[in-house]
PDB file of C-alpha atoms and ligand atoms in Angstrom:
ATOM      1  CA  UNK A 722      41.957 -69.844-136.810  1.00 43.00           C
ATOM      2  CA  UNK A 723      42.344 -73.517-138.163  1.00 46.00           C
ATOM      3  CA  UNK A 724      43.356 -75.836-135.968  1.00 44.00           C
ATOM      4  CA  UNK A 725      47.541 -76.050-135.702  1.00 46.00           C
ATOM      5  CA  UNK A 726      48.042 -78.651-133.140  1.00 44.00           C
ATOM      6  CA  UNK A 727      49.301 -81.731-134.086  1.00 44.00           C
ATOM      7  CA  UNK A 728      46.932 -85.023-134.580  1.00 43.00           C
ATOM      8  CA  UNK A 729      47.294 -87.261-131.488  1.00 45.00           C
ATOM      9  CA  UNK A 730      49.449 -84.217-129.166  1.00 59.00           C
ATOM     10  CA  UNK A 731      46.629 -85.263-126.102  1.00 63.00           C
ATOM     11  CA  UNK A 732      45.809 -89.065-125.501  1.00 68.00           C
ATOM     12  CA  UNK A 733      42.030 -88.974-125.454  1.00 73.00           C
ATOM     13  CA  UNK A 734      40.125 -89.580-122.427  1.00 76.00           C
ATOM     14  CA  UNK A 735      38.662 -93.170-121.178  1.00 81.00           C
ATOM     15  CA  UNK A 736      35.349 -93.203-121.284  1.00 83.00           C
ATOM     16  CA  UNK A 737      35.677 -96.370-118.118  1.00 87.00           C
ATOM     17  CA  UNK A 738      37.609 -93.119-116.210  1.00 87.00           C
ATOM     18  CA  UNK A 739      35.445 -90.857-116.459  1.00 88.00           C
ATOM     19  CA  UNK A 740      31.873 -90.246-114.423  1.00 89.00           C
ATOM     20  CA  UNK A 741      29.009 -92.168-116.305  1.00 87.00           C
ATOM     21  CA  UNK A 742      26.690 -88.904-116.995  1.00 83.00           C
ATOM     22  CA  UNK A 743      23.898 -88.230-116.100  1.00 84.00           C
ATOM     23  CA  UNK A 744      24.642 -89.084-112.300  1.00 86.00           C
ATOM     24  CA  UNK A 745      21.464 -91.307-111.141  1.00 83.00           C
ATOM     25  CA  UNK A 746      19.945 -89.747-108.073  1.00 85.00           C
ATOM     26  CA  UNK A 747      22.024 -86.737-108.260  1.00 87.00           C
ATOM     27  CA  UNK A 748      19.780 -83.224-108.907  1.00 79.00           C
ATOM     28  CA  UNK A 749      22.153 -81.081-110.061  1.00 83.00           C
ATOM     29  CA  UNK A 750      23.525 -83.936-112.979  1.00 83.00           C
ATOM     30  CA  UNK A 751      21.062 -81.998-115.086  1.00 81.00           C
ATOM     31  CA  UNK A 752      22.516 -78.683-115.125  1.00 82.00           C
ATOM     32  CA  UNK A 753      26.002 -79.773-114.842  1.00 80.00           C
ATOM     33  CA  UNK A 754      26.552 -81.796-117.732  1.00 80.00           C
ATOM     34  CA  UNK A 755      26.099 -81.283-121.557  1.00 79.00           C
ATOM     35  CA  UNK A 756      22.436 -82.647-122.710  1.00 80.00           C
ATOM     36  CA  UNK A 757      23.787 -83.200-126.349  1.00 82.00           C
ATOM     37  CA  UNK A 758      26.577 -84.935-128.148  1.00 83.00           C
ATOM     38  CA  UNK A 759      29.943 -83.283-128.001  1.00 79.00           C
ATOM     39  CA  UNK A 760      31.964 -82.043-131.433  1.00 82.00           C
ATOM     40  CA  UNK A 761      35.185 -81.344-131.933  1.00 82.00           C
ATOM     41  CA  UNK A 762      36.609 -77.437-132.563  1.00 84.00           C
ATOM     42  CA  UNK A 763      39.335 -76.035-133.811  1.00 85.00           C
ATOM     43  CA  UNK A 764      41.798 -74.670-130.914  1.00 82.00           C
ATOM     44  CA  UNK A 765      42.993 -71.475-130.784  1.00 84.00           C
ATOM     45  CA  UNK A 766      46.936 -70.658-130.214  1.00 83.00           C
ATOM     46  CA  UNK A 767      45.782 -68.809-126.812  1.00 79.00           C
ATOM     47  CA  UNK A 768      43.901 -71.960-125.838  1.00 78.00           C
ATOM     48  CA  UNK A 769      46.612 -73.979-126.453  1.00 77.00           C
ATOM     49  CA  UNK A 770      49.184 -71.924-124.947  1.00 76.00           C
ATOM     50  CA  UNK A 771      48.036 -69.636-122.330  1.00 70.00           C
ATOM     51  CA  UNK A 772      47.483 -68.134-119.746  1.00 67.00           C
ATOM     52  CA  UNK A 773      51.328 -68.246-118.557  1.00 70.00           C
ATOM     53  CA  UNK A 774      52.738 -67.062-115.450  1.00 77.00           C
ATOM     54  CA  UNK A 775      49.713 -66.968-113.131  1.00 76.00           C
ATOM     55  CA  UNK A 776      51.934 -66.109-110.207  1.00 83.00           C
ATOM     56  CA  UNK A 777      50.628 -62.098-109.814  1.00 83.00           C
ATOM     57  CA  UNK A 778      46.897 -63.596-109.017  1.00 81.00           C
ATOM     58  CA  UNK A 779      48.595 -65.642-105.374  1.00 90.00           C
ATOM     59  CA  UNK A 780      49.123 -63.558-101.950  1.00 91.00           C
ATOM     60  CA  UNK A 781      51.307 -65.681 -99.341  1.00 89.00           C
ATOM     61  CA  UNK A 782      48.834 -67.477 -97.523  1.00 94.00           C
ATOM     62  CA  UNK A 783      46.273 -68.110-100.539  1.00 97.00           C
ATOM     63  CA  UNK A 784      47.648 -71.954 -99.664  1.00 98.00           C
ATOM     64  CA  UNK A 785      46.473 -71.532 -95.754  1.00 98.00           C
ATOM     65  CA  UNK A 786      42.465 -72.364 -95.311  1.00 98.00           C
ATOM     66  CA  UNK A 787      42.796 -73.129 -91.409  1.00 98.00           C
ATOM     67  CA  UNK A 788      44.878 -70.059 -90.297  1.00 97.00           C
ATOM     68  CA  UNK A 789      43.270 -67.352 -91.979  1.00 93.00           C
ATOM     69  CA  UNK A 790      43.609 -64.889 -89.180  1.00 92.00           C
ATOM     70  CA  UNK A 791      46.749 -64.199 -86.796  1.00 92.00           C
ATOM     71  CA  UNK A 792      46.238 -66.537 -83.868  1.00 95.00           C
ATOM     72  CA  UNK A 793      42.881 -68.289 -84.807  1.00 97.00           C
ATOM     73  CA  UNK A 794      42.655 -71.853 -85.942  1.00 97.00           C
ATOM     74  CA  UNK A 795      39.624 -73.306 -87.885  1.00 98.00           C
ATOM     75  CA  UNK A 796      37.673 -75.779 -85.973  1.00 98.00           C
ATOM     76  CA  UNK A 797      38.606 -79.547 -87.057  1.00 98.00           C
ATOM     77  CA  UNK A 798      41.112 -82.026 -87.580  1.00 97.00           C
ATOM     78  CA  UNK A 799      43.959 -79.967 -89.464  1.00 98.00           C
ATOM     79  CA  UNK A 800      45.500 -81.424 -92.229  1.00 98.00           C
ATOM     80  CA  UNK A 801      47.751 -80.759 -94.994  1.00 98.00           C
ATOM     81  CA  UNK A 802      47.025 -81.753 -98.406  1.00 98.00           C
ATOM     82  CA  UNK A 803      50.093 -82.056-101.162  1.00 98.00           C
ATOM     83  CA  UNK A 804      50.796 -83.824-104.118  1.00 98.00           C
ATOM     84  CA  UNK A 805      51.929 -82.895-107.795  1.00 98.00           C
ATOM     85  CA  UNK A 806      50.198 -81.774-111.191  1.00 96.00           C
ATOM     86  CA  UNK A 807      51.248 -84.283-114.061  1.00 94.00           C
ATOM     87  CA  UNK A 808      50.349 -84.273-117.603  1.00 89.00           C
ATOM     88  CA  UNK A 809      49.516 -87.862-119.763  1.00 85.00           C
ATOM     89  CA  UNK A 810      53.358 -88.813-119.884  1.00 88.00           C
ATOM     90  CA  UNK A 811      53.708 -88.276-116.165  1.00 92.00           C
ATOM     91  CA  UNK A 812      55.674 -85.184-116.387  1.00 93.00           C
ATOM     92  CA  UNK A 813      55.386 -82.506-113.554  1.00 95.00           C
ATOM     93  CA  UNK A 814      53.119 -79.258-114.856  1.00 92.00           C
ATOM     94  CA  UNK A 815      55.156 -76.357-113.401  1.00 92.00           C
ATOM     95  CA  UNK A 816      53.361 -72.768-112.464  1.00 90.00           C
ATOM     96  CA  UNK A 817      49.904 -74.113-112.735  1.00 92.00           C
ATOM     97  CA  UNK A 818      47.487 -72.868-110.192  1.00 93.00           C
ATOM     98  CA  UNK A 819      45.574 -75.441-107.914  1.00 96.00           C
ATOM     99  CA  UNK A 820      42.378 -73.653-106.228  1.00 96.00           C
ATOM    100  CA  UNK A 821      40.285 -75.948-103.506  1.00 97.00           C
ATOM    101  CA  UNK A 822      37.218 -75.160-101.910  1.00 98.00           C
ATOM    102  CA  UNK A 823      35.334 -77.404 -99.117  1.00 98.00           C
ATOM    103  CA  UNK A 824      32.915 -77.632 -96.173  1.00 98.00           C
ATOM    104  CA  UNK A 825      33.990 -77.091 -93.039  1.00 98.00           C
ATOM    105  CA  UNK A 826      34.125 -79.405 -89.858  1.00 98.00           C
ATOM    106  CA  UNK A 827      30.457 -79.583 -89.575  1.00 98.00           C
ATOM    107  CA  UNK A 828      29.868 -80.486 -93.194  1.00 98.00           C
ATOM    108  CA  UNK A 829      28.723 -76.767 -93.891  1.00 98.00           C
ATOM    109  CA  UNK A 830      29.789 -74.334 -96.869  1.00 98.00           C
ATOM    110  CA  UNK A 831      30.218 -71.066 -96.095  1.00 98.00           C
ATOM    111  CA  UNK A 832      27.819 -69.863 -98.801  1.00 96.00           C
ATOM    112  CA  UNK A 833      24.670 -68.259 -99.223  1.00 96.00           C
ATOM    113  CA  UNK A 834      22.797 -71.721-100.967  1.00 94.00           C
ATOM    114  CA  UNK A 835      23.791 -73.717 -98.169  1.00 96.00           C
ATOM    115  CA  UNK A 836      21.434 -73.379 -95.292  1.00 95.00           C
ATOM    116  CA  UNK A 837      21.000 -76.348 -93.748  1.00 94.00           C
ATOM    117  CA  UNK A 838      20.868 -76.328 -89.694  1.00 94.00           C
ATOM    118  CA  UNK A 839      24.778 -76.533 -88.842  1.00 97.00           C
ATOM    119  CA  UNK A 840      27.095 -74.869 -87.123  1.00 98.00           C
ATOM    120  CA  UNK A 841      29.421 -72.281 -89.555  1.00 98.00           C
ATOM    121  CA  UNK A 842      32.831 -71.523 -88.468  1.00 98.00           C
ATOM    122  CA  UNK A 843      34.028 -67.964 -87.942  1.00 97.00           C
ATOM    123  CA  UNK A 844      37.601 -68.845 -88.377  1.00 98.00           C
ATOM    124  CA  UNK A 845      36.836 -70.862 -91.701  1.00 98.00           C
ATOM    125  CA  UNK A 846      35.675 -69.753 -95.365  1.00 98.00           C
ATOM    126  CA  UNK A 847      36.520 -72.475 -97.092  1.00 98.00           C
ATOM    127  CA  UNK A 848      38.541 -71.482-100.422  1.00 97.00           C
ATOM    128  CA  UNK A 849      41.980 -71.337-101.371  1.00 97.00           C
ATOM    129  CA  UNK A 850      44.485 -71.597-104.450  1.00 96.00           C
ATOM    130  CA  UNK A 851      48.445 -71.806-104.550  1.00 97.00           C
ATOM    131  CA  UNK A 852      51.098 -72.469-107.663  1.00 94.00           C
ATOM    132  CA  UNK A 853      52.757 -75.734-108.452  1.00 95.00           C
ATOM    133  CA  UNK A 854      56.746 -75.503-108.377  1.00 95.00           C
ATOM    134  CA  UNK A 855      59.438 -76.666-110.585  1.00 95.00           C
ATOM    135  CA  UNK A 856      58.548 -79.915-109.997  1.00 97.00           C
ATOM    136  CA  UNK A 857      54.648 -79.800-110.334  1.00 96.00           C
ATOM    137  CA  UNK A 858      54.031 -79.721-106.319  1.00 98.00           C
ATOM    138  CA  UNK A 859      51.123 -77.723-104.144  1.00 98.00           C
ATOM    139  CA  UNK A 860      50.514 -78.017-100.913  1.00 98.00           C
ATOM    140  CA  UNK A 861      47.131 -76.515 -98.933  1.00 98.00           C
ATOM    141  CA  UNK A 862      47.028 -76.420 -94.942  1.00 98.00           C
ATOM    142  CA  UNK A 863      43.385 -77.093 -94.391  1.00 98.00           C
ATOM    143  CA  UNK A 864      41.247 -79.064 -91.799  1.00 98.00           C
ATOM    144  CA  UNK A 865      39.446 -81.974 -92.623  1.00 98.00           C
ATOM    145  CA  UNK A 866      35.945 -81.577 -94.256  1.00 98.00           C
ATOM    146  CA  UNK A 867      32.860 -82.901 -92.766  1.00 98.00           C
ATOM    147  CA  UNK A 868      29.968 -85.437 -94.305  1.00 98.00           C
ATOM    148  CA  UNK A 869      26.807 -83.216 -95.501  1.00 98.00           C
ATOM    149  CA  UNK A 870      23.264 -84.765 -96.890  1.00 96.00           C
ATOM    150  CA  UNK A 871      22.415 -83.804-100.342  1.00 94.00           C
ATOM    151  CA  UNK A 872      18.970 -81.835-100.362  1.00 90.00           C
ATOM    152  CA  UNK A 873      16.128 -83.640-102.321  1.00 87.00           C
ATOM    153  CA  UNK A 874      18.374 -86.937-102.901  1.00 89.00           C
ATOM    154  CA  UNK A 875      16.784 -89.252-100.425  1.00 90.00           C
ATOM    155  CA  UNK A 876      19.548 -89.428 -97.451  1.00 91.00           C
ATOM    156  CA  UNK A 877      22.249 -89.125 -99.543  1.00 95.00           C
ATOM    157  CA  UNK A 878      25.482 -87.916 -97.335  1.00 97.00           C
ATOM    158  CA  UNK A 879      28.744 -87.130 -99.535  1.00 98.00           C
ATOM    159  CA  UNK A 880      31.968 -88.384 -97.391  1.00 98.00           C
ATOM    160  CA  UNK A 881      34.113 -85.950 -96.578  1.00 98.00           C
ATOM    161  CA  UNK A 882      36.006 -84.686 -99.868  1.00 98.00           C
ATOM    162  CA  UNK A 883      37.654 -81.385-101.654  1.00 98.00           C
ATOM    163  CA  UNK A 884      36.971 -79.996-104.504  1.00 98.00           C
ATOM    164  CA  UNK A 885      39.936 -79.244-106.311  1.00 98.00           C
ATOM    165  CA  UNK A 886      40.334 -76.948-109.880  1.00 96.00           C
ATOM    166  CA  UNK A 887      43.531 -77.026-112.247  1.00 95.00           C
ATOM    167  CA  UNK A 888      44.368 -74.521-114.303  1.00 89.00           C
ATOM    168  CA  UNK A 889      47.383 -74.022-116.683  1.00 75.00           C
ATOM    169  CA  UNK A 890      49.458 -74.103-118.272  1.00 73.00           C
ATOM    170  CA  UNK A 891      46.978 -73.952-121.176  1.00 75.00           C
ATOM    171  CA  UNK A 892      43.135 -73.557-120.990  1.00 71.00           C
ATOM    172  CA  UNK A 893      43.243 -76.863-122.001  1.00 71.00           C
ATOM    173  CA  UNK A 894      44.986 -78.356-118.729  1.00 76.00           C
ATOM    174  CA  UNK A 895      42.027 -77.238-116.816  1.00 86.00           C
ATOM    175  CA  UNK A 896      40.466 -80.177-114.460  1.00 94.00           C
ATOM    176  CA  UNK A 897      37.692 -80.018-111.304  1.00 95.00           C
ATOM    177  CA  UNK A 898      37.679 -82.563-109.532  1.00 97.00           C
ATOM    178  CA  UNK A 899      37.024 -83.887-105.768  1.00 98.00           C
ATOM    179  CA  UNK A 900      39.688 -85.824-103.635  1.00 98.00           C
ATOM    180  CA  UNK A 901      38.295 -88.144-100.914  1.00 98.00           C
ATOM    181  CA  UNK A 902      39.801 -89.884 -97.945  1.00 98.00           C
ATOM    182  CA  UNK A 903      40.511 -93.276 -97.669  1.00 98.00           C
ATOM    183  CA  UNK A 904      38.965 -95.795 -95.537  1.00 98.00           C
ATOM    184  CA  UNK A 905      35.769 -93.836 -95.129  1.00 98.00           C
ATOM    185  CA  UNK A 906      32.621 -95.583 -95.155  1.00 98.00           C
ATOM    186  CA  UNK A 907      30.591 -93.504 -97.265  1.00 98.00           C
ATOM    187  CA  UNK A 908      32.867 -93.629 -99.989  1.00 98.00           C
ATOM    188  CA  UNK A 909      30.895 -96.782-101.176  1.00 97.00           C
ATOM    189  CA  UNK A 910      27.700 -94.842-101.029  1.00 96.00           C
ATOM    190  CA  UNK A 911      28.466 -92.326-103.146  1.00 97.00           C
ATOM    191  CA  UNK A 912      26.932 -91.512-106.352  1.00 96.00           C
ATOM    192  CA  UNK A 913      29.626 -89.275-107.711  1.00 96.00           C
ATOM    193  CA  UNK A 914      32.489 -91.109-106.773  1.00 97.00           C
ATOM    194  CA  UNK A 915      30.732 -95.020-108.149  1.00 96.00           C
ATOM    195  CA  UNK A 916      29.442 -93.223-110.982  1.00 95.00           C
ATOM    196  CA  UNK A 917      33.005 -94.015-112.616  1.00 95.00           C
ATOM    197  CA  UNK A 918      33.237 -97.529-113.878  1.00 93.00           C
ATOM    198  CA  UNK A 919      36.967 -98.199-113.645  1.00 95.00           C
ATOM    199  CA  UNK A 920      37.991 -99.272-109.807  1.00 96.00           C
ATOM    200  CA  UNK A 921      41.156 -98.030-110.780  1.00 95.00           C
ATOM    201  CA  UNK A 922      39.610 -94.648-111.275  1.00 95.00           C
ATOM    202  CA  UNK A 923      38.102 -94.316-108.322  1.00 97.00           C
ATOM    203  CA  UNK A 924      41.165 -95.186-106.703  1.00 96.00           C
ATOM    204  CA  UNK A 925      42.233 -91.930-108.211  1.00 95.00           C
ATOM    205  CA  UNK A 926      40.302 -89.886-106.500  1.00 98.00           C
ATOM    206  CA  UNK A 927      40.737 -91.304-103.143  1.00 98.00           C
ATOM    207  CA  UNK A 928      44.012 -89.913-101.604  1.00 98.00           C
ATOM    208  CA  UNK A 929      46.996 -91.346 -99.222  1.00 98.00           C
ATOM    209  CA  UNK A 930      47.086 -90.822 -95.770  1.00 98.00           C
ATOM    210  CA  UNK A 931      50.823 -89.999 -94.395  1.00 98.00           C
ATOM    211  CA  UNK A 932      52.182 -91.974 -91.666  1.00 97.00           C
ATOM    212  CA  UNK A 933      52.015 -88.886 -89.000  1.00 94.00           C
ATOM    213  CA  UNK A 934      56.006 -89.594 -88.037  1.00 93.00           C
ATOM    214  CA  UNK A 935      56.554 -88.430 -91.936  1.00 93.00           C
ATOM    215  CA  UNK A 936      55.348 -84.773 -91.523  1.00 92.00           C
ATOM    216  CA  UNK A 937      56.281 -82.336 -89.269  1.00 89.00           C
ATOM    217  CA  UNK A 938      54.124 -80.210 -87.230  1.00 90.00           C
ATOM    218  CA  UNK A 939      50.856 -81.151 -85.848  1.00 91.00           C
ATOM    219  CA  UNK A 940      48.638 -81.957 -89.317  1.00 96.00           C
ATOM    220  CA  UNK A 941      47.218 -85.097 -90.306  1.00 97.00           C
ATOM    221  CA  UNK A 942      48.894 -85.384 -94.338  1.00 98.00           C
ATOM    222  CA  UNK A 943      47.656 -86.358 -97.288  1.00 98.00           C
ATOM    223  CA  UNK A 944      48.799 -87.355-100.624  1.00 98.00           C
ATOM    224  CA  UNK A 945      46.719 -86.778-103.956  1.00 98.00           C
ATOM    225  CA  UNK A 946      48.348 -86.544-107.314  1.00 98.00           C
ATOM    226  CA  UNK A 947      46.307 -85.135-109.989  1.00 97.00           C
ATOM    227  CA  UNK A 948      47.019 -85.893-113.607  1.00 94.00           C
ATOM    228  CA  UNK A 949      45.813 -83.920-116.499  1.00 90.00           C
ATOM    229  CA  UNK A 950      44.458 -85.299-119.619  1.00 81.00           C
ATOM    230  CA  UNK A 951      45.234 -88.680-121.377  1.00 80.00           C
ATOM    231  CA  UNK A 952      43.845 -92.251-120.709  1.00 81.00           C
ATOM    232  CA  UNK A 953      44.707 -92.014-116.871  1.00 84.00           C
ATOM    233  CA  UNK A 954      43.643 -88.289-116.469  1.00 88.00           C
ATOM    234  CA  UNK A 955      42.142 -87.830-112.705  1.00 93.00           C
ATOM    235  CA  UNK A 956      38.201 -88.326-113.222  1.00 92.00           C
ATOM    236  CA  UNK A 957      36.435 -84.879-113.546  1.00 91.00           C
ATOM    237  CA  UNK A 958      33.888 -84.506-111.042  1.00 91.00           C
ATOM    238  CA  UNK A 959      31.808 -81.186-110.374  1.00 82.00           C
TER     239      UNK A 959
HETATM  240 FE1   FE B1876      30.894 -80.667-101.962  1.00 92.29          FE
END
């Protein structure tokens, strides 16, 4: 199908935004990222326009990583994590679905590849997803993730962080990514996050901690907008 979207509908992407690949000192650079150039293809009308209305994939409490049985609590700092979906122009993306996945308190995943000698959490797995509203919002009740070395990278601890996955409206809105907290002091050791040129960037990745008087309830919060595509799109980072 030739290609029907108009020239210039997406702002391309900033090269200065976006992580400098391949990631020195990171082992798994190699089979994350393309080893050739990249072409351009013709999209498809499905591309461009689907999938829509995601909702029937959510259950209520997909949004709720520290609570996931009736009077249990993960272990850790609970926090909730919010912010809105925007496209290049800064408009809200409605009915997109926002998935996160993380370690837990300890700095473990709950998966079968991670094996290092910490503590898992029976009252914590980890993953969740939810649907932006009308005006491009999520929210996730989580707790705060801890620092974990990276195998074979020569004491290499990632700071606490998220990974977070957009997707929707189109196939083409789809972003992964990883939101940080501010003020911690591995930030400036890490070779994901400093593998992006632009300070202002980075920035991007790095969310706002709520004063705790401006949420209710007993959560630390935390801001983190994500914008898709265009010059400012959030940095992808898997
Ligand atoms: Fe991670």
């Amino acid at each position: 199908m030739p290609d029907q979207s108009p020239p210039g509908r997406f702002d391309p992407l900033d090269p200065a935004w976006q992580p400098r690949v391949p990631i020195e000192g990171y082992p798994n650079t190699w089979r994350r990222n393309p080893r050739g150039a990249l072409f351009r293809r013709p999209l498809t009308r499905s591309e461009l326009t689907g999938p829509t209305d995601l909702s029937p994939r959510l259950r209520p409490g997909d949004n709720d990583l520290a609570r996931l049985k009736p009077g249990r609590v993960a272990l850790g700092q609970l926090i909730r994590v919010e912010g809105r979906v925007l496209d290049e122009g800064g408009r809200p993306v409605r009915g997109a679905i926002v998935e996160l996945w993380q370690a837990n308190a300890a700095g473990r995943y709950f998966h079968p590849i991670d094996q290092r000698d910490a503590p898992l959490d029976p009252d914590f797995v980890g993953n969740g997803r939810t649907l932006t509203d009308g005006d491009g919002r999520y929210a996730f009740f989580t707790i705060k993730p801890g620092a974990y070395p990276v195998p074979d990278s020569g004491r290499w601890w990632r700071p606490p962080h998220i990974h977070m996955s957009v997707l929707g409206p189109s196939s083409l809105s789809r972003l992964v990514t990883q939101m940080y907290f501010p003020g911690d002091p591995l930030n400036a050791h890490d070779r994901l996050l400093n593998s992006i040129g632009d300070a202002r960037a980075r920035e991007g990745l790095v969310s706002r901690q709520l004063h705790p008087a401006d949420i209710p309830g007993e959560w630390l919060g935390f801001v983190h907008d994500l914008v898709l595509r265009g010059r400012h799109a959030t940095p992808e980072l898997d």
